[in-house]
Amino acid sequence: MSNARATHLTRRGILAAGGALGLGAVLAACGDDDAKSGGSGKETSAAEKSGPWTFKDDRGTTVKLDKIPANIVAFTGVAAALHDYGISVKGVFGPTKTADGKPDVQAGDMDISKVEILGNVWDQFNVEKYAALAPDVLITTMFDAAGTLWYVPAASKDKIAKLAPSVGISVYDRQLTAPLQRMWELAESLGADMTAATVTDAKKKFEAAATRLRAAAKAKPDIKVMAGSASQDIFYVSGTNLSIDLEYFKALGVNFVEPPESAKKEGGGWYESLSWENVDKYKADIIMMDDRSSTIQPADITEATWKKLPAVKAGQVIPRSPEPILSYDKCTPLLETLAEALENAKKVS
């Protein structure tokens, strides 16, 4: 992707659009490669573990430490996934709390009052607070093939890199099951008990939900699903390519609206941008809408063209998590919600 193309994208557009929205690919082209924990009673204290720690991340980078990391700092969604496996972090960065102080959707079940929030919005990362935590490792996701660390600001990435090694889990151009497995491996390396009933049961429920979604998709092959995201001026339609959730749902048989590659050029191959006047360009029976706090939620959309859409009038609009919390516990509802929607859907397009 050329830099010329990337300049057409605003930060709001990148963050607002669905499908992780060019997140990594676009940001890499732009040069942007550059804050709830605990409370479950089941968390593992890495400090209690002994012996060296080694983990090879999805950049091919191997991090080696004398002991399992005790002071972990992570992107909010990663911290939420580790929390589900009983691993606590000291600090987080990324969407953690909403304007009214409540936990952001990406914070999962973490108690956000028990972690240091280093940054809550894009391009915000308090390096001084990060240093004060004496971090052993920084963990985040990556939305491009170049290994860009998600939500690590370009302006301070070099300073951040000098303070602790980093681990990147790729969520780019692969099915959901791949990063789920990588997060499982990471949690296990950090001392999580992956034989615990809560963990193994969650995985079984995920597998059952996948079977249910596959059956629902097979039973309703003509039901067309559109992945959308709303901002004030633009409605984004995501293609299945590149997004871990949509690629997996498609592999299970879900019939998605697919914008042509030519229409997704300005979206880095992730999405097509439509004006609200053209929001009816694609026929859809179910609309999955981006649930992130950076986007406008369906109940708050006032555009008349939106309200006239057949799927909207039929009440066939469901939430979607373009940045899933990578634990089986949190991903299972994503499959169940879509499966239920398919099972109950009427052909309206």
Short mmCIF file of C-alpha atoms in Angstrom, two decimals:
data_model
loop_
_atom_site.label_atom_id
_atom_site.label_comp_id
_atom_site.label_asym_id
_atom_site.label_seq_id
_atom_site.Cartn_x
_atom_site.Cartn_y
_atom_site.Cartn_z
CA MET A 1 0.00 0.00 0.00
CA SER A 2 1.40 3.38 -0.98
CA ASN A 3 1.86 6.31 1.35
CA ALA A 4 -0.16 8.37 -1.08
CA ARG A 5 -3.14 6.11 -0.52
CA ALA A 6 -2.68 6.15 3.23
CA THR A 7 -2.88 9.92 3.38
CA HIS A 8 -6.52 9.76 2.36
CA LEU A 9 -7.35 8.11 5.67
CA THR A 10 -8.03 10.06 8.82
CA ARG A 11 -7.19 8.66 12.25
CA ARG A 12 -10.92 8.70 12.98
CA GLY A 13 -11.58 6.71 9.86
CA ILE A 14 -8.99 4.12 10.75
CA LEU A 15 -10.30 3.69 14.27
CA ALA A 16 -13.96 3.93 13.39
CA ALA A 17 -14.27 1.53 10.49
CA GLY A 18 -15.18 -2.12 10.90
CA GLY A 19 -13.02 -5.15 10.37
CA ALA A 20 -10.16 -3.65 12.29
CA LEU A 21 -10.28 -1.28 9.41
CA GLY A 22 -6.97 -1.12 7.87
CA LEU A 23 -5.73 -0.94 11.37
CA GLY A 24 -2.34 -2.44 10.84
CA ALA A 25 -1.91 -2.27 7.08
CA VAL A 26 -2.96 1.35 6.83
CA LEU A 27 -1.05 2.47 9.89
CA ALA A 28 2.11 0.79 8.69
CA ALA A 29 1.83 2.74 5.45
CA CYS A 30 1.25 5.94 7.37
CA GLY A 31 4.28 5.26 9.56
CA ASP A 32 2.28 4.79 12.72
CA ASP A 33 4.11 1.65 13.79
CA ASP A 34 4.85 3.39 16.50
CA ALA A 35 -4.05 1.68 30.73
CA LYS A 36 -8.79 -3.59 34.54
CA SER A 37 -6.86 -6.40 35.98
CA GLY A 38 -7.26 -9.04 38.58
CA GLY A 39 -10.00 -9.46 41.03
CA SER A 40 -10.84 -13.01 39.98
CA GLY A 41 -9.05 -14.77 42.80
CA LYS A 42 -7.61 -17.22 40.29
CA GLU A 43 -4.75 -15.14 38.99
CA THR A 44 -1.26 -16.47 38.73
CA SER A 45 1.56 -14.46 40.21
CA ALA A 46 4.40 -14.82 37.76
CA ALA A 47 6.78 -13.61 40.45
CA GLU A 48 6.20 -16.87 42.29
CA LYS A 49 7.52 -18.83 39.35
CA SER A 50 11.19 -19.60 38.93
CA GLY A 51 13.41 -20.38 36.01
CA PRO A 52 14.01 -18.69 32.64
CA TRP A 53 11.25 -17.54 30.29
CA THR A 54 11.30 -17.72 26.53
CA PHE A 55 8.59 -16.84 24.03
CA LYS A 56 8.77 -16.51 20.26
CA ASP A 57 6.21 -14.01 19.02
CA ASP A 58 4.55 -13.63 15.63
CA ARG A 59 7.31 -11.38 14.32
CA GLY A 60 9.68 -14.27 14.78
CA THR A 61 11.26 -12.39 17.68
CA THR A 62 12.29 -14.52 20.64
CA VAL A 63 12.18 -12.82 24.05
CA LYS A 64 14.37 -14.41 26.71
CA LEU A 65 14.25 -13.42 30.39
CA ASP A 66 15.82 -14.88 33.51
CA LYS A 67 12.38 -15.52 34.98
CA ILE A 68 8.71 -15.42 34.03
CA PRO A 69 7.62 -11.77 33.71
CA ALA A 70 6.04 -10.33 36.84
CA ASN A 71 5.56 -6.76 35.66
CA ILE A 72 3.53 -7.09 32.49
CA VAL A 73 2.20 -4.13 30.52
CA ALA A 74 -0.23 -4.89 27.72
CA PHE A 75 -2.69 -3.48 25.25
CA THR A 76 -6.08 -3.46 26.99
CA GLY A 77 -7.59 -6.25 24.91
CA VAL A 78 -4.56 -8.46 25.45
CA ALA A 79 -4.64 -7.78 29.19
CA ALA A 80 -8.34 -8.75 29.20
CA ALA A 81 -7.54 -12.06 27.51
CA LEU A 82 -4.70 -12.82 29.92
CA HIS A 83 -7.05 -11.98 32.81
CA ASP A 84 -9.40 -14.72 31.62
CA TYR A 85 -6.49 -17.14 31.97
CA GLY A 86 -5.61 -15.92 35.44
CA ILE A 87 -2.66 -13.72 34.50
CA SER A 88 -2.63 -10.16 35.84
CA VAL A 89 -0.87 -7.14 34.40
CA LYS A 90 0.52 -3.99 36.01
CA GLY A 91 -0.40 -1.51 33.31
CA VAL A 92 -2.49 -1.18 30.16
CA PHE A 93 -2.72 1.06 27.13
CA GLY A 94 -5.55 1.42 24.65
CA PRO A 95 -9.32 1.87 25.14
CA THR A 96 -9.82 1.02 28.81
CA LYS A 97 -12.55 3.28 30.19
CA THR A 98 -15.36 5.25 28.61
CA ALA A 99 -16.06 8.94 29.06
CA ASP A 100 -18.27 8.16 32.07
CA GLY A 101 -15.49 6.14 33.70
CA LYS A 102 -16.97 2.72 33.03
CA PRO A 103 -14.90 -0.14 31.61
CA ASP A 104 -14.54 -0.04 27.85
CA VAL A 105 -15.85 -3.05 25.94
CA GLN A 106 -12.25 -4.04 25.21
CA ALA A 107 -11.44 -4.27 28.92
CA GLY A 108 -13.50 -7.43 29.34
CA ASP A 109 -13.81 -8.58 32.96
CA MET A 110 -10.78 -6.73 34.29
CA ASP A 111 -11.06 -4.41 37.27
CA ILE A 112 -9.69 -1.28 35.62
CA SER A 113 -9.21 0.42 38.99
CA LYS A 114 -6.38 -2.01 39.71
CA VAL A 115 -4.11 -1.25 36.79
CA GLU A 116 -2.09 1.76 35.72
CA ILE A 117 -3.67 3.23 32.60
CA LEU A 118 -0.83 4.53 30.46
CA GLY A 119 -3.06 5.74 27.66
CA ASN A 120 -6.77 5.51 26.94
CA VAL A 121 -6.95 6.85 23.40
CA TRP A 122 -5.01 6.61 20.17
CA ASP A 123 -1.46 8.00 20.23
CA GLN A 124 -1.48 8.31 24.04
CA PHE A 125 1.15 6.44 26.03
CA ASN A 126 2.74 7.84 29.22
CA VAL A 127 6.35 6.73 28.93
CA GLU A 128 7.25 8.06 32.40
CA LYS A 129 4.52 6.00 34.06
CA TYR A 130 5.58 3.03 31.97
CA ALA A 131 9.16 3.33 33.17
CA ALA A 132 8.00 3.65 36.79
CA LEU A 133 6.31 0.25 36.51
CA ALA A 134 9.73 -1.32 35.81
CA PRO A 135 8.17 -3.43 33.05
CA ASP A 136 9.53 -6.88 32.25
CA VAL A 137 7.66 -7.12 28.96
CA LEU A 138 5.16 -5.24 26.79
CA ILE A 139 2.52 -7.31 24.96
CA THR A 140 0.19 -6.17 22.21
CA THR A 141 -1.37 -7.24 18.93
CA MET A 142 -0.30 -6.52 15.36
CA PHE A 143 -2.59 -5.65 12.45
CA ASP A 144 -0.09 -5.81 9.61
CA ALA A 145 2.53 -8.07 8.13
CA ALA A 146 5.33 -5.68 9.11
CA GLY A 147 4.98 -6.29 12.85
CA THR A 148 3.65 -2.87 13.84
CA LEU A 149 2.89 -2.91 17.57
CA TRP A 150 -0.74 -1.86 18.01
CA TYR A 151 -1.31 1.33 20.01
CA VAL A 152 2.41 1.93 20.58
CA PRO A 153 2.85 5.53 19.32
CA ALA A 154 5.33 6.21 16.57
CA ALA A 155 6.70 9.27 18.35
CA SER A 156 7.71 7.35 21.47
CA LYS A 157 8.19 3.79 20.20
CA ASP A 158 11.97 3.94 20.44
CA LYS A 159 11.91 5.15 24.06
CA ILE A 160 9.36 2.48 24.91
CA ALA A 161 11.42 -0.23 23.23
CA LYS A 162 14.47 0.59 25.36
CA LEU A 163 12.59 -0.01 28.62
CA ALA A 164 11.50 -3.62 28.05
CA PRO A 165 11.28 -6.26 25.31
CA SER A 166 8.00 -6.61 23.46
CA VAL A 167 5.80 -9.48 22.31
CA GLY A 168 3.46 -9.14 19.35
CA ILE A 169 0.50 -11.44 18.59
CA SER A 170 -0.65 -11.18 14.99
CA VAL A 171 -4.32 -10.58 14.25
CA TYR A 172 -3.74 -9.94 10.57
CA ASP A 173 -5.00 -11.98 7.64
CA ARG A 174 -5.69 -15.22 9.50
CA GLN A 175 -8.66 -16.95 11.05
CA LEU A 176 -9.68 -16.28 14.65
CA THR A 177 -8.53 -19.69 15.84
CA ALA A 178 -4.88 -18.88 15.10
CA PRO A 179 -4.45 -15.87 17.45
CA LEU A 180 -6.65 -17.64 20.01
CA GLN A 181 -4.15 -20.49 20.06
CA ARG A 182 -1.22 -18.08 20.26
CA MET A 183 -2.76 -16.27 23.25
CA TRP A 184 -3.32 -19.66 24.88
CA GLU A 185 0.37 -20.49 24.38
CA LEU A 186 1.43 -17.10 25.72
CA ALA A 187 -0.74 -17.41 28.83
CA GLU A 188 0.60 -20.91 29.44
CA SER A 189 4.17 -19.65 29.19
CA LEU A 190 3.35 -16.96 31.73
CA GLY A 191 2.26 -19.56 34.27
CA ALA A 192 -1.46 -19.93 33.60
CA ASP A 193 -3.06 -23.26 34.51
CA MET A 194 -4.44 -24.34 31.16
CA THR A 195 -5.83 -27.54 32.67
CA ALA A 196 -8.19 -25.63 34.96
CA ALA A 197 -11.84 -26.52 34.41
CA THR A 198 -12.79 -22.92 33.64
CA VAL A 199 -10.22 -22.83 30.86
CA THR A 200 -10.92 -26.20 29.28
CA ASP A 201 -14.68 -25.73 29.57
CA ALA A 202 -14.41 -22.36 27.81
CA LYS A 203 -12.57 -23.98 24.91
CA LYS A 204 -15.18 -26.73 24.63
CA LYS A 205 -17.96 -24.12 24.58
CA PHE A 206 -16.15 -22.26 21.82
CA GLU A 207 -15.89 -25.42 19.74
CA ALA A 208 -19.58 -26.13 20.31
CA ALA A 209 -20.46 -22.60 19.26
CA ALA A 210 -18.43 -23.03 16.07
CA THR A 211 -20.35 -26.20 15.28
CA ARG A 212 -23.61 -24.36 15.89
CA LEU A 213 -22.59 -21.46 13.62
CA ARG A 214 -21.53 -23.81 10.84
CA ALA A 215 -24.93 -25.56 11.03
CA ALA A 216 -26.81 -22.26 11.06
CA ALA A 217 -24.90 -21.00 8.04
CA LYS A 218 -25.55 -24.24 6.16
CA ALA A 219 -29.26 -24.06 6.94
CA LYS A 220 -29.52 -20.42 5.80
CA PRO A 221 -27.14 -20.11 2.81
CA ASP A 222 -29.16 -17.30 1.23
CA ILE A 223 -28.99 -15.01 4.27
CA LYS A 224 -26.56 -12.22 3.45
CA VAL A 225 -24.56 -10.68 6.30
CA MET A 226 -22.91 -7.26 6.16
CA ALA A 227 -20.19 -6.08 8.55
CA GLY A 228 -20.51 -2.35 9.11
CA SER A 229 -19.23 0.48 11.24
CA ALA A 230 -20.58 3.98 11.72
CA SER A 231 -18.96 7.38 12.05
CA GLN A 232 -20.54 10.80 11.71
CA ASP A 233 -19.97 11.16 8.00
CA ILE A 234 -19.11 7.68 6.77
CA PHE A 235 -20.48 4.16 6.87
CA TYR A 236 -17.78 1.51 6.50
CA VAL A 237 -18.43 -1.90 4.97
CA SER A 238 -15.78 -4.51 5.75
CA GLY A 239 -14.80 -7.35 3.51
CA THR A 240 -13.90 -10.67 5.07
CA ASN A 241 -10.29 -10.58 3.90
CA LEU A 242 -7.74 -9.63 6.60
CA SER A 243 -10.15 -9.61 9.60
CA ILE A 244 -9.67 -12.58 11.96
CA ASP A 245 -13.34 -12.85 12.94
CA LEU A 246 -14.83 -12.43 9.48
CA GLU A 247 -12.33 -14.78 7.87
CA TYR A 248 -13.28 -17.45 10.41
CA PHE A 249 -17.02 -16.89 10.10
CA LYS A 250 -16.71 -17.11 6.33
CA ALA A 251 -14.77 -20.37 6.66
CA LEU A 252 -17.69 -21.70 8.71
CA GLY A 253 -19.99 -20.92 5.80
CA VAL A 254 -21.46 -17.51 6.59
CA ASN A 255 -22.48 -15.63 3.44
CA PHE A 256 -21.01 -12.12 3.63
CA VAL A 257 -21.36 -8.96 1.61
CA GLU A 258 -18.00 -8.57 -0.12
CA PRO A 259 -17.03 -5.12 -1.41
CA PRO A 260 -14.81 -5.45 -4.48
CA GLU A 261 -11.08 -5.01 -3.98
CA SER A 262 -11.14 -1.84 -6.05
CA ALA A 263 -13.66 -0.29 -3.63
CA LYS A 264 -11.45 -1.14 -0.64
CA LYS A 265 -8.27 0.48 -1.91
CA GLU A 266 -8.53 3.59 0.27
CA GLY A 267 -9.28 1.34 3.22
CA GLY A 268 -6.04 -0.57 2.83
CA GLY A 269 -7.94 -3.60 1.60
CA TRP A 270 -10.04 -3.82 4.76
CA TYR A 271 -13.19 -1.82 3.99
CA GLU A 272 -15.15 0.39 1.64
CA SER A 273 -16.21 3.87 2.73
CA LEU A 274 -19.75 4.92 1.88
CA SER A 275 -21.59 8.17 2.40
CA TRP A 276 -24.79 7.82 4.41
CA GLU A 277 -26.71 8.58 1.22
CA ASN A 278 -25.27 5.38 -0.26
CA VAL A 279 -25.60 3.15 2.79
CA ASP A 280 -28.08 1.00 0.86
CA LYS A 281 -25.51 0.07 -1.80
CA TYR A 282 -25.40 -3.57 -0.66
CA LYS A 283 -28.34 -5.84 0.06
CA ALA A 284 -28.11 -7.48 3.49
CA ASP A 285 -30.40 -9.52 5.72
CA ILE A 286 -28.26 -9.18 8.85
CA ILE A 287 -25.99 -6.29 9.72
CA MET A 288 -23.14 -6.78 12.20
CA MET A 289 -22.15 -3.43 13.70
CA ASP A 290 -18.79 -2.49 15.24
CA ASP A 291 -19.20 -2.42 19.04
CA ARG A 292 -16.08 -0.40 19.85
CA SER A 293 -16.47 2.85 21.80
CA SER A 294 -14.83 4.82 18.99
CA THR A 295 -17.84 4.16 16.74
CA ILE A 296 -21.47 5.26 16.69
CA GLN A 297 -23.72 2.49 17.96
CA PRO A 298 -26.90 1.47 16.08
CA ALA A 299 -29.29 2.98 18.64
CA ASP A 300 -27.62 6.35 18.14
CA ILE A 301 -27.67 6.42 14.34
CA THR A 302 -30.16 9.05 13.19
CA GLU A 303 -29.64 8.87 9.43
CA ALA A 304 -32.92 8.25 7.62
CA THR A 305 -31.19 6.06 5.04
CA TRP A 306 -30.01 3.74 7.81
CA LYS A 307 -33.47 3.44 9.32
CA LYS A 308 -34.89 2.44 5.94
CA LEU A 309 -32.55 -0.52 5.49
CA PRO A 310 -34.54 -3.81 5.43
CA ALA A 311 -32.29 -5.45 8.05
CA VAL A 312 -32.70 -2.45 10.36
CA LYS A 313 -36.48 -2.38 9.93
CA ALA A 314 -36.61 -6.12 10.62
CA GLY A 315 -34.51 -5.77 13.78
CA GLN A 316 -31.78 -7.94 12.33
CA VAL A 317 -28.82 -5.89 13.56
CA ILE A 318 -26.28 -7.46 15.93
CA PRO A 319 -23.00 -6.34 17.50
CA ARG A 320 -19.60 -7.26 16.16
CA SER A 321 -16.18 -7.07 17.87
CA PRO A 322 -13.54 -6.23 15.24
CA GLU A 323 -10.89 -6.48 17.96
CA PRO A 324 -11.95 -9.63 19.81
CA ILE A 325 -10.61 -10.32 23.30
CA LEU A 326 -8.51 -13.37 22.50
CA SER A 327 -9.75 -15.84 25.06
CA TYR A 328 -12.17 -18.67 24.31
CA ASP A 329 -14.49 -17.33 27.00
CA LYS A 330 -14.85 -13.98 25.25
CA CYS A 331 -14.93 -15.26 21.68
CA THR A 332 -17.65 -17.85 22.23
CA PRO A 333 -20.45 -15.24 22.50
CA LEU A 334 -19.36 -13.78 19.16
CA LEU A 335 -20.11 -17.09 17.45
CA GLU A 336 -23.30 -17.68 19.44
CA THR A 337 -24.69 -14.24 18.64
CA LEU A 338 -24.17 -14.69 14.92
CA ALA A 339 -25.49 -18.25 14.99
CA GLU A 340 -28.67 -17.14 16.77
CA ALA A 341 -29.13 -14.29 14.32
CA LEU A 342 -28.84 -16.68 11.38
CA GLU A 343 -31.18 -19.21 12.96
CA ASN A 344 -33.85 -16.53 13.44
CA ALA A 345 -33.20 -14.45 10.34
CA LYS A 346 -35.79 -13.76 7.68
CA LYS A 347 -34.85 -13.02 4.10
CA VAL A 348 -35.51 -9.28 3.79
CA SER A 349 -33.11 -8.14 1.10
#
